[in-house]
GROMACS .gro file of C-alpha atoms in nm:
model
  342
    1MET     CA    1  -2.488 -13.365   3.102
    2CYS     CA    2  -2.158 -13.243   3.241
    3SER     CA    3  -2.263 -13.333   3.597
    4TRP     CA    4  -2.276 -13.692   3.724
    5SER     CA    5  -2.308 -13.674   4.104
    6ASP     CA    6  -2.399 -14.037   4.161
    7ARG     CA    7  -2.272 -14.318   3.934
    8THR     CA    8  -2.144 -14.333   3.576
    9THR     CA    9  -2.217 -14.703   3.519
   10ILE     CA   10  -2.518 -14.897   3.650
   11ASN     CA   11  -2.636 -15.244   3.552
   12THR     CA   12  -3.002 -15.346   3.536
   13LEU     CA   13  -3.164 -15.007   3.586
   14THR     CA   14  -3.474 -14.980   3.804
   15HIS     CA   15  -3.755 -14.726   3.805
   16ARG     CA   16  -3.640 -14.373   3.899
   17THR     CA   17  -3.268 -14.449   3.877
   18THR     CA   18  -3.067 -14.128   3.833
   19LEU     CA   19  -2.860 -14.121   3.514
   20ALA     CA   20  -2.676 -13.792   3.460
   21ASP     CA   21  -2.794 -13.526   3.704
   22ARG     CA   22  -3.161 -13.432   3.647
   23PHE     CA   23  -3.215 -13.724   3.406
   24LEU     CA   24  -3.396 -14.033   3.532
   25TYR     CA   25  -3.478 -14.377   3.396
   26GLY     CA   26  -3.840 -14.486   3.421
   27GLN     CA   27  -4.026 -14.809   3.358
   28GLN     CA   28  -4.360 -14.983   3.412
   29GLY     CA   29  -4.474 -15.338   3.352
   30LEU     CA   30  -4.330 -15.686   3.392
   31GLY     CA   31  -4.159 -15.717   3.054
   32THR     CA   32  -3.822 -15.891   3.046
   33SER     CA   33  -3.622 -15.604   2.896
   34THR     CA   34  -3.358 -15.441   3.118
   35PHE     CA   35  -3.106 -15.167   3.044
   36ASN     CA   36  -2.755 -15.082   3.160
   37LEU     CA   37  -2.624 -14.725   3.193
   38SER     CA   38  -2.283 -14.598   3.088
   39ARG     CA   39  -2.138 -14.250   3.066
   40GLU     CA   40  -1.970 -14.220   2.726
   41THR     CA   41  -1.707 -13.974   2.603
   42ASP     CA   42  -1.860 -14.027   2.257
   43SER     CA   43  -2.052 -13.702   2.196
   44PRO     CA   44  -2.183 -13.511   1.892
   45ASP     CA   45  -1.923 -13.231   1.909
   46SER     CA   46  -1.662 -13.065   2.129
   47THR     CA   47  -1.913 -12.848   2.319
   48VAL     CA   48  -2.011 -13.144   2.539
   49ASN     CA   49  -1.790 -13.401   2.709
   50TYR     CA   50  -2.029 -13.688   2.769
   51SER     CA   51  -2.344 -13.863   2.658
   52ILE     CA   52  -2.593 -14.095   2.830
   53LYS     CA   53  -2.595 -14.445   2.683
   54LEU     CA   54  -2.854 -14.710   2.769
   55THR     CA   55  -2.779 -15.060   2.637
   56VAL     CA   56  -3.023 -15.352   2.637
   57ASP     CA   57  -2.898 -15.616   2.882
   58ALA     CA   58  -3.199 -15.849   2.863
   59SER     CA   59  -3.436 -15.834   2.568
   60GLN     CA   60  -3.808 -15.879   2.502
   61SER     CA   61  -3.924 -15.961   2.151
   62SER     CA   62  -4.273 -15.817   2.203
   63VAL     CA   63  -4.410 -15.540   2.420
   64ALA     CA   64  -4.710 -15.619   2.640
   65ALA     CA   65  -4.982 -15.356   2.681
   66GLY     CA   66  -4.860 -15.243   3.023
   67ASP     CA   67  -4.488 -15.229   2.949
   68GLU     CA   68  -4.292 -14.910   2.890
   69ARG     CA   69  -3.934 -14.783   2.929
   70HIS     CA   70  -3.811 -14.424   2.897
   71ILE     CA   71  -3.559 -14.155   2.991
   72ARG     CA   72  -3.711 -13.849   3.152
   73TYR     CA   73  -3.639 -13.494   3.259
   74ALA     CA   74  -3.866 -13.251   3.447
   75LEU     CA   75  -3.902 -12.877   3.496
   76GLU     CA   76  -4.049 -12.700   3.797
   77GLY     CA   77  -4.365 -12.500   3.753
   78ILE     CA   78  -4.181 -12.171   3.805
   79GLU     CA   79  -3.946 -12.259   3.517
   80ILE     CA   80  -4.228 -12.285   3.264
   81SER     CA   81  -4.446 -12.007   3.409
   82PRO     CA   82  -4.317 -11.735   3.171
   83TYR     CA   83  -4.411 -11.954   2.873
   84LYS     CA   84  -4.767 -12.062   2.951
   85ASN     CA   85  -4.994 -12.004   2.652
   86SER     CA   86  -4.675 -12.000   2.446
   87TYR     CA   87  -4.416 -12.250   2.319
   88LEU     CA   88  -4.092 -12.421   2.415
   89THR     CA   89  -3.841 -12.573   2.174
   90LEU     CA   90  -3.656 -12.888   2.275
   91LYS     CA   91  -3.331 -12.969   2.094
   92PHE     CA   92  -3.114 -13.277   2.149
   93PHE     CA   93  -2.875 -13.516   1.979
   94VAL     CA   94  -2.958 -13.886   1.961
   95LYS     CA   95  -2.778 -14.196   1.838
   96SER     CA   96  -2.884 -14.562   1.814
   97ASN     CA   97  -2.824 -14.882   1.622
   98VAL     CA   98  -3.203 -14.914   1.579
   99VAL     CA   99  -3.352 -14.681   1.317
  100GLY     CA  100  -3.720 -14.595   1.298
  101ASN     CA  101  -3.990 -14.399   1.476
  102TYR     CA  102  -3.941 -14.268   1.829
  103THR     CA  103  -4.148 -14.038   2.051
  104ILE     CA  104  -4.109 -13.744   2.287
  105ALA     CA  105  -4.386 -13.732   2.550
  106ALA     CA  106  -4.454 -13.399   2.723
  107THR     CA  107  -4.672 -13.425   3.035
  108ASN     CA  108  -4.831 -13.176   3.273
  109SER     CA  109  -4.812 -13.175   3.654
  110ALA     CA  110  -5.099 -13.420   3.712
  111ARG     CA  111  -5.001 -13.629   3.409
  112ASP     CA  112  -5.359 -13.603   3.288
  113ARG     CA  113  -5.250 -13.435   2.963
  114THR     CA  114  -4.978 -13.571   2.732
  115ARG     CA  115  -4.851 -13.441   2.401
  116LEU     CA  116  -4.674 -13.704   2.187
  117ILE     CA  117  -4.429 -13.568   1.930
  118PRO     CA  118  -4.279 -13.826   1.692
  119TYR     CA  119  -3.926 -13.806   1.551
  120THR     CA  120  -3.721 -14.046   1.341
  121ILE     CA  121  -3.372 -14.188   1.379
  122ASP     CA  122  -3.266 -14.219   1.016
  123GLN     CA  123  -2.914 -14.363   1.024
  124GLU     CA  124  -2.761 -14.633   1.240
  125ASN     CA  125  -2.479 -14.541   1.479
  126THR     CA  126  -2.482 -14.174   1.375
  127TRP     CA  127  -2.540 -13.864   1.586
  128GLU     CA  128  -2.853 -13.680   1.466
  129GLU     CA  129  -2.995 -13.354   1.601
  130LYS     CA  130  -3.371 -13.337   1.661
  131THR     CA  131  -3.592 -13.032   1.716
  132ILE     CA  132  -3.926 -13.067   1.898
  133GLU     CA  133  -4.195 -12.800   1.941
  134ILE     CA  134  -4.394 -12.813   2.267
  135PRO     CA  135  -4.699 -12.585   2.291
  136LEU     CA  136  -4.788 -12.506   2.654
  137LEU     CA  137  -5.163 -12.494   2.720
  138SER     CA  138  -5.229 -12.448   2.349
  139GLY     CA  139  -5.522 -12.678   2.285
  140THR     CA  140  -5.468 -12.876   2.605
  141GLY     CA  141  -5.825 -12.862   2.730
  142SER     CA  142  -5.841 -12.837   3.107
  143GLY     CA  143  -5.597 -13.068   3.281
  144THR     CA  144  -5.402 -12.972   3.593
  145TRP     CA  145  -5.105 -12.741   3.543
  146GLN     CA  146  -4.877 -12.590   3.806
  147PHE     CA  147  -4.666 -12.277   3.761
  148GLU     CA  148  -4.536 -12.210   4.112
  149GLU     CA  149  -4.205 -12.279   4.283
  150GLY     CA  150  -4.196 -12.623   4.443
  151THR     CA  151  -4.441 -12.779   4.197
  152PHE     CA  152  -4.400 -13.021   3.907
  153GLY     CA  153  -4.442 -12.815   3.590
  154LEU     CA  154  -4.355 -13.014   3.278
  155GLY     CA  155  -4.219 -13.363   3.222
  156ILE     CA  156  -4.029 -13.470   2.909
  157ARG     CA  157  -3.984 -13.840   2.825
  158TRP     CA  158  -3.774 -14.007   2.556
  159ALA     CA  159  -3.960 -14.332   2.484
  160LEU     CA  160  -3.756 -14.651   2.443
  161LEU     CA  161  -4.051 -14.891   2.413
  162ALA     CA  162  -4.419 -14.876   2.505
  163GLY     CA  163  -4.722 -15.106   2.496
  164SER     CA  164  -5.074 -15.014   2.389
  165THR     CA  165  -5.178 -14.890   2.736
  166TYR     CA  166  -4.931 -14.604   2.688
  167HIS     CA  167  -5.012 -14.526   2.322
  168GLY     CA  168  -5.178 -14.199   2.226
  169THR     CA  169  -5.232 -13.973   1.927
  170ALA     CA  170  -4.945 -13.772   1.782
  171ASN     CA  171  -4.927 -13.390   1.796
  172VAL     CA  172  -5.235 -13.329   2.011
  173TRP     CA  173  -5.278 -13.296   2.386
  174ASN     CA  174  -5.415 -13.639   2.480
  175SER     CA  175  -5.631 -13.671   2.792
  176GLY     CA  176  -5.428 -13.909   3.010
  177ASN     CA  177  -5.076 -14.029   3.081
  178PHE     CA  178  -4.903 -14.174   2.772
  179VAL     CA  179  -4.550 -14.246   2.656
  180SER     CA  180  -4.552 -14.294   2.278
  181THR     CA  181  -4.749 -14.338   1.960
  182SER     CA  182  -4.823 -14.687   1.829
  183SER     CA  183  -4.538 -14.657   1.576
  184GLN     CA  184  -4.267 -14.635   1.846
  185VAL     CA  185  -3.985 -14.888   1.792
  186ASN     CA  186  -3.916 -15.159   2.048
  187LEU     CA  187  -3.559 -15.075   2.145
  188GLY     CA  188  -3.561 -15.372   2.382
  189SER     CA  189  -3.607 -15.626   2.103
  190ASN     CA  190  -3.244 -15.744   2.105
  191THR     CA  191  -2.960 -15.758   2.356
  192GLY     CA  192  -2.699 -15.496   2.269
  193ASN     CA  193  -2.940 -15.243   2.119
  194TYR     CA  194  -2.855 -14.899   2.249
  195PHE     CA  195  -2.985 -14.543   2.277
  196GLN     CA  196  -2.756 -14.243   2.333
  197LEU     CA  197  -2.865 -13.894   2.432
  198ALA     CA  198  -2.656 -13.575   2.446
  199LYS     CA  199  -2.663 -13.196   2.433
  200VAL     CA  200  -3.022 -13.148   2.550
  201ARG     CA  201  -3.138 -12.785   2.535
  202ILE     CA  202  -3.470 -12.609   2.594
  203TYR     CA  203  -3.542 -12.267   2.443
  204PRO     CA  204  -3.840 -12.031   2.470
  205GLY     CA  205  -4.044 -11.987   2.155
  206ARG     CA  206  -4.113 -12.188   1.842
  207PRO     CA  207  -3.835 -12.346   1.633
  208GLN     CA  208  -3.887 -12.101   1.346
  209ASP     CA  209  -3.846 -11.809   1.585
  210LEU     CA  210  -3.501 -11.913   1.706
  211PRO     CA  211  -3.201 -11.727   1.559
  212ASN     CA  212  -3.029 -11.900   1.269
  213ASP     CA  213  -2.693 -11.843   1.434
  214LEU     CA  214  -2.803 -11.978   1.774
  215GLN     CA  215  -2.494 -12.094   1.960
  216TYR     CA  216  -2.481 -12.357   2.235
  217VAL     CA  217  -2.313 -12.225   2.549
  218GLY     CA  218  -2.305 -12.482   2.828
  219ARG     CA  219  -2.300 -12.388   3.195
  220SER     CA  220  -1.982 -12.433   3.393
  221LEU     CA  221  -1.964 -12.733   3.624
  222GLN     CA  222  -1.985 -12.499   3.924
  223GLU     CA  223  -2.304 -12.335   3.795
  224THR     CA  224  -2.451 -12.674   3.710
  225LYS     CA  225  -2.380 -12.814   4.056
  226LEU     CA  226  -2.552 -12.519   4.225
  227LEU     CA  227  -2.866 -12.581   4.019
  228VAL     CA  228  -2.851 -12.959   4.053
  229ASN     CA  229  -2.820 -12.943   4.432
  230ARG     CA  230  -3.181 -12.827   4.455
  231TYR     CA  231  -3.282 -13.175   4.338
  232PHE     CA  232  -2.994 -13.413   4.406
  233ARG     CA  233  -2.677 -13.408   4.612
  234THR     CA  234  -2.426 -13.655   4.753
  235LEU     CA  235  -2.186 -13.681   5.044
  236LYS     CA  236  -1.875 -13.872   4.936
  237VAL     CA  237  -1.528 -13.923   5.078
  238SER     CA  238  -1.194 -14.014   4.922
  239THR     CA  239  -1.075 -14.218   5.223
  240GLY     CA  240  -1.252 -14.458   5.459
  241GLY     CA  241  -1.313 -14.417   5.832
  242VAL     CA  242  -1.461 -14.068   5.799
  243ASN     CA  243  -1.726 -13.932   6.036
  244MET     CA  244  -1.987 -13.765   5.818
  245CYS     CA  245  -2.280 -13.653   6.036
  246LEU     CA  246  -2.371 -13.638   6.406
  247GLY     CA  247  -2.682 -13.799   6.555
  248VAL     CA  248  -2.830 -13.912   6.885
  249GLY     CA  249  -2.874 -14.265   7.018
  250SER     CA  250  -3.235 -14.380   7.039
  251ALA     CA  251  -3.404 -14.523   7.348
  252VAL     CA  252  -3.438 -14.872   7.195
  253GLY     CA  253  -3.059 -14.921   7.185
  254THR     CA  254  -3.036 -15.034   6.824
  255SER     CA  255  -3.022 -14.712   6.620
  256ALA     CA  256  -2.912 -14.350   6.609
  257ASN     CA  257  -3.116 -14.073   6.452
  258PHE     CA  258  -2.966 -13.810   6.223
  259ASP     CA  259  -3.099 -13.469   6.119
  260LEU     CA  260  -2.885 -13.276   5.872
  261ASN     CA  261  -2.962 -12.913   5.790
  262LEU     CA  262  -2.903 -12.873   5.417
  263PRO     CA  263  -2.693 -12.582   5.288
  264GLN     CA  264  -2.941 -12.529   5.004
  265THR     CA  265  -3.319 -12.572   5.013
  266MET     CA  266  -3.416 -12.868   4.797
  267TYR     CA  267  -3.726 -12.906   4.582
  268ARG     CA  268  -3.892 -13.131   4.843
  269ALA     CA  269  -3.803 -13.328   5.155
  270PRO     CA  270  -3.528 -13.553   5.019
  271ASP     CA  271  -3.523 -13.930   5.022
  272VAL     CA  272  -3.199 -14.038   5.191
  273VAL     CA  273  -3.027 -14.330   5.015
  274LEU     CA  274  -2.714 -14.516   5.124
  275ARG     CA  275  -2.495 -14.640   4.839
  276GLY     CA  276  -2.290 -14.952   4.906
  277THR     CA  277  -2.348 -15.230   5.159
  278ILE     CA  278  -2.489 -15.139   5.499
  279ASN     CA  279  -2.297 -15.394   5.709
  280THR     CA  280  -1.954 -15.328   5.554
  281ASP     CA  281  -1.952 -14.966   5.441
  282TYR     CA  282  -2.127 -14.794   5.734
  283ALA     CA  283  -2.101 -14.781   6.114
  284LEU     CA  284  -2.214 -14.580   6.413
  285HIS     CA  285  -1.919 -14.428   6.597
  286GLU     CA  286  -1.984 -14.339   6.960
  287LEU     CA  287  -1.783 -14.026   7.034
  288GLN     CA  288  -1.772 -14.069   7.414
  289GLY     CA  289  -1.644 -14.427   7.411
  290ALA     CA  290  -1.474 -14.424   7.069
  291VAL     CA  291  -1.664 -14.744   6.979
  292ASN     CA  292  -1.763 -14.852   6.629
  293LEU     CA  293  -2.094 -15.039   6.586
  294SER     CA  294  -2.146 -15.200   6.244
  295GLY     CA  295  -2.458 -15.096   6.060
  296THR     CA  296  -2.731 -15.355   5.999
  297GLY     CA  297  -3.011 -15.149   5.845
  298PHE     CA  298  -3.133 -14.806   5.755
  299THR     CA  299  -3.452 -14.596   5.746
  300SER     CA  300  -3.522 -14.271   5.562
  301PHE     CA  301  -3.781 -14.018   5.682
  302ALA     CA  302  -3.938 -13.717   5.510
  303ARG     CA  303  -3.830 -13.415   5.716
  304SER     CA  304  -3.841 -13.095   5.510
  305ALA     CA  305  -3.685 -12.938   5.204
  306ASP     CA  306  -3.426 -12.782   5.435
  307CYS     CA  307  -3.345 -13.087   5.647
  308ALA     CA  308  -3.272 -13.454   5.575
  309LYS     CA  309  -3.361 -13.718   5.837
  310TRP     CA  310  -3.262 -14.084   5.868
  311SER     CA  311  -3.173 -14.360   6.115
  312LEU     CA  312  -2.883 -14.606   6.097
  313ASN     CA  313  -2.953 -14.934   6.274
  314VAL     CA  314  -2.715 -15.173   6.455
  315SER     CA  315  -2.770 -15.503   6.636
  316SER     CA  316  -2.720 -15.360   6.986
  317GLY     CA  317  -2.500 -15.138   7.197
  318VAL     CA  318  -2.644 -14.790   7.137
  319VAL     CA  319  -2.671 -14.578   7.452
  320ALA     CA  320  -2.977 -14.354   7.450
  321GLY     CA  321  -2.895 -13.984   7.431
  322ARG     CA  322  -2.527 -14.023   7.349
  323VAL     CA  323  -2.378 -13.861   7.040
  324TYR     CA  324  -2.293 -14.085   6.744
  325SER     CA  325  -2.141 -14.011   6.409
  326HIS     CA  326  -2.252 -14.174   6.088
  327ARG     CA  327  -1.918 -14.318   5.981
  328LEU     CA  328  -1.825 -14.422   5.628
  329LEU     CA  329  -1.589 -14.715   5.663
  330THR     CA  330  -1.495 -14.744   5.295
  331THR     CA  331  -1.500 -14.533   4.981
  332SER     CA  332  -1.761 -14.771   4.838
  333GLY     CA  333  -2.033 -14.607   5.043
  334TRP     CA  334  -2.180 -14.260   5.022
  335ILE     CA  335  -2.499 -14.077   5.120
  336VAL     CA  336  -2.745 -13.954   4.858
  337PHE     CA  337  -3.017 -13.691   4.910
  338ASP     CA  338  -3.273 -13.737   4.633
  339ALA     CA  339  -3.538 -13.466   4.586
  340GLU     CA  340  -3.595 -13.511   4.212
  341LEU     CA  341  -3.930 -13.410   4.067
  342LEU     CA  342  -4.147 -13.724   4.074
   0.00000   0.00000   0.00000
C-alpha cells in the first residue's frame, strides 16, 4: 500500500472506487450506509508507511438481504497458475473499533465459486495480524477458472457488511457469488465505525509450510509503480495550463478525439476518467489558432490494452481535422486510465 496514484481521501465511496493502488471498494444494494476513505500514517510497524482506513459516514442499523460492502483485491490468472491444485496463504493486519466476526471471500474468475473464511477482530482499536488459507481448486467442484495472462484469476474481498443474499457456508467452496457468512458484523451500524487494512501479503503454500522466520520485504515504490501501471495509471501536472495529449477535431464541430498509445500494455482496454470539473479544469487548445475552448463534456471509448481513446466536448468552435491538445487548466484536474480487474 505504498502506492496511491489517484486520491488519498474520498468522501462517500461508490462502487469500484480505487483506494490504494490495486485495492477497490465495492458495494451492492440500496442500504443507507456510506464510507469515506483516508490514507493513514498509522500502521502496524515500520515496514509499511500507510494503511487504508474506511470510516462510516452514514449508518444503517440493519442490513437488507441485497446489501453488501467490501474492500477487494484481484489477481490475474497467470499469477495463480503455478498454484492451481495447491494453496495460497493470505496475511494482513486489520484494526477496527468494532470487534467480532469478519469474513474473507475468495472468488474465481466467473464468481460462480466462493470460499468464505471467517476471522475475528478481538480487541478494539488494536492492530491484529490475520492468516488465511486459500485452497485453489481443492474441493471446488467445477466452476470457471482462468489461468492465462489477461484473465481474472482470483478475487479477494474483505467484508464490511452483507445481507442474506450474500451469505454462504464457511470453509467450503460455495456454488455462487457470496461475500460473508451469516455471522459477519455490520460495520455500518454506527457513524464513525472504522476498518483499517495494512501490510497485505500473499504467499504460496499453506500457513504451516511457511518459514518461522519469514520476513516482510516490501517492493520499492519504483517497482510497485511498474506493476501497478498494468492496471491503473494517471497523468497529472504540478502547474495549470499544460497541454497533455494531441487529438483531431471532429466533423461535428463540438469535440476533438484523442488516441494515446500507452507506454505499457494494460490488463484490458482502459476506461478513461477525468478527475475534477469538466468546464473549469479542462479545455481544447487549438494549436493553429492558439484558441482555448472550454470543455463541456467527455466520452470514454474502449480502444485496446495498448491505446486509450476518448473525446472532449465543447459547445462549438472546433474545426474538423485541425490538431487540438487536451489542456489541463488547473492542478485540480487529471486524467486516469483504469484497467483494474473487474
